[in-house]
Amino acid sequence: MNRFATSVAASAALFSATLLPAYAEMDVPNLKKSIEASLANDYPKLDALYKELHAHPELAFQEVKTAARLAAEMRALGFEVTENIGKTGLVAIYKNGDGPTIMVRTELDGLPMEEKTGLDYASRDKTTWNGREVFVAHSCGHDIHMASWVGTAKTLVGLKDKWRGTLMFIAQPAEEIVAGARAMLAAGLFTRFGTPDIALALHDGPAPHGMVFYRTGVGSSAADGLEITFHGRGGHGSAPHTTVDPIGIAARFIVEVQSVISREKDPSEFGVVSIGAIRGGTAANIIPDSVQLSGTIRSYKPEVRAKLHAGIERTAKAAAAMSDAPPPDIQILEGTKPVMNDPDVVAAVADVLKVALGDKFKTSPPVTGSEDFSAFAAAGVPSMMFNIGVYDQERFVAARNGGPPIPSNHSPLFAPVPKPTIETGVTAMTLAVLGAFDQKTRRMKETGR
Ligand SMILES: [Zn+2]
Ligand SMILES: [Zn+2]
């Protein structure tokens, strides 16, 4: 029994000892050494891939060249690749005997913004987005994820005598508009290619490279969109008594809706309502007919989400009623659910990464941002997303001592240090996949399926 590292494994062993052949323990330190050796060999190619992707990002559902580049990489590794799943998405399958299917997801898309890092591989590319010419940049680090994804695939193929089952590597479009995961599911991701037993993903962020952060349960927020049109009655700005002023109604709503957050929601629970756009009126002396607002609603818990939706609707109706205006048109657009990190999957991955990374593997609080990786858990796949850091430790020390602030994701200055970041991405994800195979294989042996 001492061959088994964890108590879960030990109880599985007790059970299987009488019925099933012994299951070999994962030798994490040796696996880590093999991964590092493989990376020492592969890194120059991953570095070139990363810098090429970084210099030429593509926006949501436009990731044609990016997807083609990844498809070629995966085919060269022996994966069977199907393109155009959910517009520009791709699915790469590698079968290695009987066993569970583990899914690993990367995103493909960049952001409509100008990169200002000054790096020699910075993006200067432009494209058309909503009818306008815009710069494109990988300021969320999805290029780091892609390089880590290819590196993980390569490493796992090299280690194929250490696992049995199927790798399902997917490259998802349009994460930044939280539409790509749904598009791939709608295109038959799980009906055509099978539902994986476990899904894994990583995201980079402003922390020291080498660090890996994880969390059980809620990992990111639910995001819903908000569109409201307040109707009034237009007229001359000098004669407001002949009009119903929708600008005043909208202003009242924007201020009052924050009392849903401060006075109605439990202060210890997370919830945000932000109005990001207001459109109404054309001239100083004209009271317009209507005003439109767009906003975003964020929460972690379904009950908080329901409370915010109800409070927004009530406040909007009341703001209009106070001016004797017609009822507003209120649309709450269901966006994405919170990422739910499955406790069993987290346990399997954490067992391995704690041994491999020691105190560089840490728990972290949920983020207030949203992520459509949640769609795969919502479709019934036990999932885990973890985070990796991207910057030199010294920058954090300098920032604490009054130096330049640390740019976050979506900053024009977001600039991961490629080598240690991608190496950590590959090492952590390869070990996470091996941990997932190990746990799922043991479970299958226990339950006979
Ligand atoms: Zn992003
Ligand atoms: Zn992102």
PDB file of C-alpha atoms in Angstrom, residues 51-214:
ATOM      1  CA  LYS A  51       6.110  34.931 -30.779  1.00  0.00           C
ATOM      2  CA  GLU A  52       4.482  34.293 -34.155  1.00  0.00           C
ATOM      3  CA  LEU A  53       1.023  33.995 -32.557  1.00  0.00           C
ATOM      4  CA  HIS A  54       1.705  37.061 -30.418  1.00  0.00           C
ATOM      5  CA  ALA A  55       2.709  39.186 -33.415  1.00  0.00           C
ATOM      6  CA  HIS A  56      -0.337  38.182 -35.461  1.00  0.00           C
ATOM      7  CA  PRO A  57      -3.410  37.919 -33.223  1.00  0.00           C
ATOM      8  CA  GLU A  58      -6.926  37.502 -34.599  1.00  0.00           C
ATOM      9  CA  LEU A  59     -10.255  38.524 -33.070  1.00  0.00           C
ATOM     10  CA  ALA A  60     -13.220  36.388 -32.015  1.00  0.00           C
ATOM     11  CA  PHE A  61     -14.435  34.061 -34.786  1.00  0.00           C
ATOM     12  CA  GLN A  62     -11.787  35.482 -37.151  1.00  0.00           C
ATOM     13  CA  GLU A  63      -9.033  33.136 -35.904  1.00  0.00           C
ATOM     14  CA  VAL A  64      -8.502  31.456 -39.270  1.00  0.00           C
ATOM     15  CA  LYS A  65      -4.698  31.593 -39.514  1.00  0.00           C
ATOM     16  CA  THR A  66      -4.263  30.906 -35.799  1.00  0.00           C
ATOM     17  CA  ALA A  67      -6.451  27.787 -35.990  1.00  0.00           C
ATOM     18  CA  ALA A  68      -4.683  26.577 -39.150  1.00  0.00           C
ATOM     19  CA  ARG A  69      -1.286  26.994 -37.442  1.00  0.00           C
ATOM     20  CA  LEU A  70      -2.409  24.974 -34.414  1.00  0.00           C
ATOM     21  CA  ALA A  71      -4.044  22.326 -36.618  1.00  0.00           C
ATOM     22  CA  ALA A  72      -0.713  21.828 -38.427  1.00  0.00           C
ATOM     23  CA  GLU A  73       1.163  21.547 -35.103  1.00  0.00           C
ATOM     24  CA  MET A  74      -1.263  18.941 -33.764  1.00  0.00           C
ATOM     25  CA  ARG A  75      -1.304  16.891 -36.989  1.00  0.00           C
ATOM     26  CA  ALA A  76       2.496  16.795 -36.891  1.00  0.00           C
ATOM     27  CA  LEU A  77       2.225  15.286 -33.387  1.00  0.00           C
ATOM     28  CA  GLY A  78      -0.090  12.524 -34.646  1.00  0.00           C
ATOM     29  CA  PHE A  79      -3.414  13.996 -33.497  1.00  0.00           C
ATOM     30  CA  GLU A  80      -6.492  13.560 -35.658  1.00  0.00           C
ATOM     31  CA  VAL A  81      -7.646  17.149 -36.231  1.00  0.00           C
ATOM     32  CA  THR A  82     -11.091  18.392 -37.235  1.00  0.00           C
ATOM     33  CA  GLU A  83     -11.368  22.074 -38.097  1.00  0.00           C
ATOM     34  CA  ASN A  84     -14.274  24.535 -38.199  1.00  0.00           C
ATOM     35  CA  ILE A  85     -16.110  23.241 -35.126  1.00  0.00           C
ATOM     36  CA  GLY A  86     -18.013  26.326 -33.950  1.00  0.00           C
ATOM     37  CA  LYS A  87     -16.761  28.468 -36.860  1.00  0.00           C
ATOM     38  CA  THR A  88     -12.982  28.608 -36.262  1.00  0.00           C
ATOM     39  CA  GLY A  89     -12.663  26.056 -33.434  1.00  0.00           C
ATOM     40  CA  LEU A  90     -10.699  22.852 -33.747  1.00  0.00           C
ATOM     41  CA  VAL A  91     -10.723  19.453 -32.092  1.00  0.00           C
ATOM     42  CA  ALA A  92      -7.578  17.327 -31.924  1.00  0.00           C
ATOM     43  CA  ILE A  93      -7.886  13.724 -30.777  1.00  0.00           C
ATOM     44  CA  TYR A  94      -5.090  11.343 -29.802  1.00  0.00           C
ATOM     45  CA  LYS A  95      -6.050   7.784 -28.904  1.00  0.00           C
ATOM     46  CA  ASN A  96      -3.704   5.735 -26.764  1.00  0.00           C
ATOM     47  CA  GLY A  97      -5.570   2.583 -25.758  1.00  0.00           C
ATOM     48  CA  ASP A  98      -8.547   2.034 -23.483  1.00  0.00           C
ATOM     49  CA  GLY A  99      -9.096   4.582 -20.777  1.00  0.00           C
ATOM     50  CA  PRO A 100     -10.723   7.885 -19.923  1.00  0.00           C
ATOM     51  CA  THR A 101     -10.917  10.930 -22.180  1.00  0.00           C
ATOM     52  CA  ILE A 102      -9.293  14.085 -20.839  1.00  0.00           C
ATOM     53  CA  MET A 103     -10.081  17.393 -22.537  1.00  0.00           C
ATOM     54  CA  VAL A 104      -7.609  20.306 -22.558  1.00  0.00           C
ATOM     55  CA  ARG A 105      -8.862  23.632 -23.851  1.00  0.00           C
ATOM     56  CA  THR A 106      -7.046  26.672 -25.167  1.00  0.00           C
ATOM     57  CA  GLU A 107      -8.586  29.862 -26.508  1.00  0.00           C
ATOM     58  CA  LEU A 108      -7.638  31.267 -29.909  1.00  0.00           C
ATOM     59  CA  ASP A 109      -8.678  34.927 -29.824  1.00  0.00           C
ATOM     60  CA  GLY A 110      -7.005  38.255 -29.153  1.00  0.00           C
ATOM     61  CA  LEU A 111      -8.491  41.641 -28.248  1.00  0.00           C
ATOM     62  CA  PRO A 112      -9.450  44.744 -30.276  1.00  0.00           C
ATOM     63  CA  MET A 113      -6.816  47.031 -28.772  1.00  0.00           C
ATOM     64  CA  GLU A 114      -3.370  48.459 -29.462  1.00  0.00           C
ATOM     65  CA  GLU A 115      -0.400  46.742 -27.861  1.00  0.00           C
ATOM     66  CA  LYS A 116       2.038  49.205 -26.263  1.00  0.00           C
ATOM     67  CA  THR A 117       4.628  46.837 -24.800  1.00  0.00           C
ATOM     68  CA  GLY A 118       7.411  47.883 -27.198  1.00  0.00           C
ATOM     69  CA  LEU A 119       8.476  44.208 -27.489  1.00  0.00           C
ATOM     70  CA  ASP A 120      10.220  43.292 -30.734  1.00  0.00           C
ATOM     71  CA  TYR A 121       7.473  40.707 -31.374  1.00  0.00           C
ATOM     72  CA  ALA A 122       4.618  43.105 -30.436  1.00  0.00           C
ATOM     73  CA  SER A 123       1.536  43.077 -32.646  1.00  0.00           C
ATOM     74  CA  ARG A 124       0.994  45.919 -35.113  1.00  0.00           C
ATOM     75  CA  ASP A 125      -1.810  44.084 -36.904  1.00  0.00           C
ATOM     76  CA  LYS A 126      -5.184  45.670 -37.583  1.00  0.00           C
ATOM     77  CA  THR A 127      -8.528  44.258 -38.593  1.00  0.00           C
ATOM     78  CA  THR A 128     -12.148  45.272 -39.039  1.00  0.00           C
ATOM     79  CA  TRP A 129     -14.331  44.909 -35.964  1.00  0.00           C
ATOM     80  CA  ASN A 130     -17.956  46.060 -35.808  1.00  0.00           C
ATOM     81  CA  GLY A 131     -17.350  48.120 -38.951  1.00  0.00           C
ATOM     82  CA  ARG A 132     -14.279  49.921 -37.612  1.00  0.00           C
ATOM     83  CA  GLU A 133     -10.569  49.395 -38.181  1.00  0.00           C
ATOM     84  CA  VAL A 134      -8.944  48.353 -34.920  1.00  0.00           C
ATOM     85  CA  PHE A 135      -5.577  47.149 -33.688  1.00  0.00           C
ATOM     86  CA  VAL A 136      -5.457  43.552 -32.453  1.00  0.00           C
ATOM     87  CA  ALA A 137      -3.380  42.338 -29.500  1.00  0.00           C
ATOM     88  CA  HIS A 138      -2.963  39.182 -27.444  1.00  0.00           C
ATOM     89  CA  SER A 139      -3.303  41.215 -24.257  1.00  0.00           C
ATOM     90  CA  CYS A 140      -5.108  38.402 -22.421  1.00  0.00           C
ATOM     91  CA  GLY A 141      -2.253  35.969 -23.044  1.00  0.00           C
ATOM     92  CA  HIS A 142      -4.233  33.427 -25.059  1.00  0.00           C
ATOM     93  CA  ASP A 143      -1.015  33.011 -27.083  1.00  0.00           C
ATOM     94  CA  ILE A 144       0.678  31.756 -23.893  1.00  0.00           C
ATOM     95  CA  HIS A 145      -2.182  29.277 -23.528  1.00  0.00           C
ATOM     96  CA  MET A 146      -1.814  28.091 -27.140  1.00  0.00           C
ATOM     97  CA  ALA A 147       1.946  27.563 -26.838  1.00  0.00           C
ATOM     98  CA  SER A 148       1.426  25.717 -23.522  1.00  0.00           C
ATOM     99  CA  TRP A 149      -1.334  23.632 -25.127  1.00  0.00           C
ATOM    100  CA  VAL A 150       0.871  22.525 -28.025  1.00  0.00           C
ATOM    101  CA  GLY A 151       3.771  21.910 -25.607  1.00  0.00           C
ATOM    102  CA  THR A 152       1.539  19.823 -23.338  1.00  0.00           C
ATOM    103  CA  ALA A 153       0.313  17.763 -26.295  1.00  0.00           C
ATOM    104  CA  LYS A 154       3.898  17.122 -27.402  1.00  0.00           C
ATOM    105  CA  THR A 155       4.996  16.167 -23.883  1.00  0.00           C
ATOM    106  CA  LEU A 156       2.044  13.817 -23.330  1.00  0.00           C
ATOM    107  CA  VAL A 157       2.681  12.072 -26.638  1.00  0.00           C
ATOM    108  CA  GLY A 158       6.299  11.598 -25.534  1.00  0.00           C
ATOM    109  CA  LEU A 159       5.072  10.125 -22.237  1.00  0.00           C
ATOM    110  CA  LYS A 160       2.456   7.860 -23.794  1.00  0.00           C
ATOM    111  CA  ASP A 161       3.699   4.780 -21.956  1.00  0.00           C
ATOM    112  CA  LYS A 162       2.648   6.568 -18.713  1.00  0.00           C
ATOM    113  CA  TRP A 163      -1.079   6.855 -19.492  1.00  0.00           C
ATOM    114  CA  ARG A 164      -3.908   5.073 -21.328  1.00  0.00           C
ATOM    115  CA  GLY A 165      -6.937   6.729 -22.861  1.00  0.00           C
ATOM    116  CA  THR A 166      -7.785   9.594 -25.185  1.00  0.00           C
ATOM    117  CA  LEU A 167      -6.551  13.172 -25.335  1.00  0.00           C
ATOM    118  CA  MET A 168      -9.144  15.617 -26.576  1.00  0.00           C
ATOM    119  CA  PHE A 169      -7.343  18.907 -27.195  1.00  0.00           C
ATOM    120  CA  ILE A 170      -9.708  21.687 -28.235  1.00  0.00           C
ATOM    121  CA  ALA A 171      -8.877  25.202 -29.451  1.00  0.00           C
ATOM    122  CA  GLN A 172     -11.827  27.439 -28.792  1.00  0.00           C
ATOM    123  CA  PRO A 173     -12.656  30.643 -30.642  1.00  0.00           C
ATOM    124  CA  ALA A 174     -14.187  33.814 -29.257  1.00  0.00           C
ATOM    125  CA  GLU A 175     -13.562  33.489 -25.521  1.00  0.00           C
ATOM    126  CA  GLU A 176     -13.354  37.265 -25.170  1.00  0.00           C
ATOM    127  CA  ILE A 177     -16.974  37.632 -26.233  1.00  0.00           C
ATOM    128  CA  VAL A 178     -17.902  34.493 -24.228  1.00  0.00           C
ATOM    129  CA  ALA A 179     -19.423  32.886 -27.315  1.00  0.00           C
ATOM    130  CA  GLY A 180     -16.904  30.314 -28.543  1.00  0.00           C
ATOM    131  CA  ALA A 181     -17.478  27.518 -26.013  1.00  0.00           C
ATOM    132  CA  ARG A 182     -21.208  27.609 -26.715  1.00  0.00           C
ATOM    133  CA  ALA A 183     -20.536  27.678 -30.464  1.00  0.00           C
ATOM    134  CA  MET A 184     -18.378  24.550 -30.226  1.00  0.00           C
ATOM    135  CA  LEU A 185     -20.978  22.743 -28.093  1.00  0.00           C
ATOM    136  CA  ALA A 186     -23.721  23.751 -30.532  1.00  0.00           C
ATOM    137  CA  ALA A 187     -21.578  22.418 -33.404  1.00  0.00           C
ATOM    138  CA  GLY A 188     -21.604  18.981 -31.753  1.00  0.00           C
ATOM    139  CA  LEU A 189     -18.332  19.014 -29.796  1.00  0.00           C
ATOM    140  CA  PHE A 190     -19.559  16.344 -27.371  1.00  0.00           C
ATOM    141  CA  THR A 191     -22.012  14.537 -29.671  1.00  0.00           C
ATOM    142  CA  ARG A 192     -19.520  14.159 -32.530  1.00  0.00           C
ATOM    143  CA  PHE A 193     -16.334  13.557 -30.545  1.00  0.00           C
ATOM    144  CA  GLY A 194     -17.707  12.098 -27.291  1.00  0.00           C
ATOM    145  CA  THR A 195     -18.129  13.716 -23.894  1.00  0.00           C
ATOM    146  CA  PRO A 196     -14.807  13.848 -22.043  1.00  0.00           C
ATOM    147  CA  ASP A 197     -14.533  12.514 -18.496  1.00  0.00           C
ATOM    148  CA  ILE A 198     -12.653  15.576 -17.283  1.00  0.00           C
ATOM    149  CA  ALA A 199     -11.957  19.023 -18.796  1.00  0.00           C
ATOM    150  CA  LEU A 200      -8.929  21.177 -17.935  1.00  0.00           C
ATOM    151  CA  ALA A 201      -7.820  24.686 -18.845  1.00  0.00           C
ATOM    152  CA  LEU A 202      -5.350  27.263 -17.623  1.00  0.00           C
ATOM    153  CA  HIS A 203      -5.246  31.045 -17.679  1.00  0.00           C
ATOM    154  CA  ASP A 204      -2.301  33.361 -17.198  1.00  0.00           C
ATOM    155  CA  GLY A 205      -2.354  36.453 -15.045  1.00  0.00           C
ATOM    156  CA  PRO A 206      -0.347  39.141 -13.241  1.00  0.00           C
ATOM    157  CA  ALA A 207       1.557  37.002 -10.730  1.00  0.00           C
ATOM    158  CA  PRO A 208       5.178  35.789 -10.556  1.00  0.00           C
ATOM    159  CA  HIS A 209       6.006  33.142 -13.171  1.00  0.00           C
ATOM    160  CA  GLY A 210       6.456  29.672 -11.754  1.00  0.00           C
ATOM    161  CA  MET A 211       3.385  30.160  -9.531  1.00  0.00           C
ATOM    162  CA  VAL A 212       0.224  28.122 -10.107  1.00  0.00           C
ATOM    163  CA  PHE A 213      -3.051  29.117  -8.414  1.00  0.00           C
ATOM    164  CA  TYR A 214      -6.117  26.967  -7.986  1.00  0.00           C
TER     165      TYR A 214
END
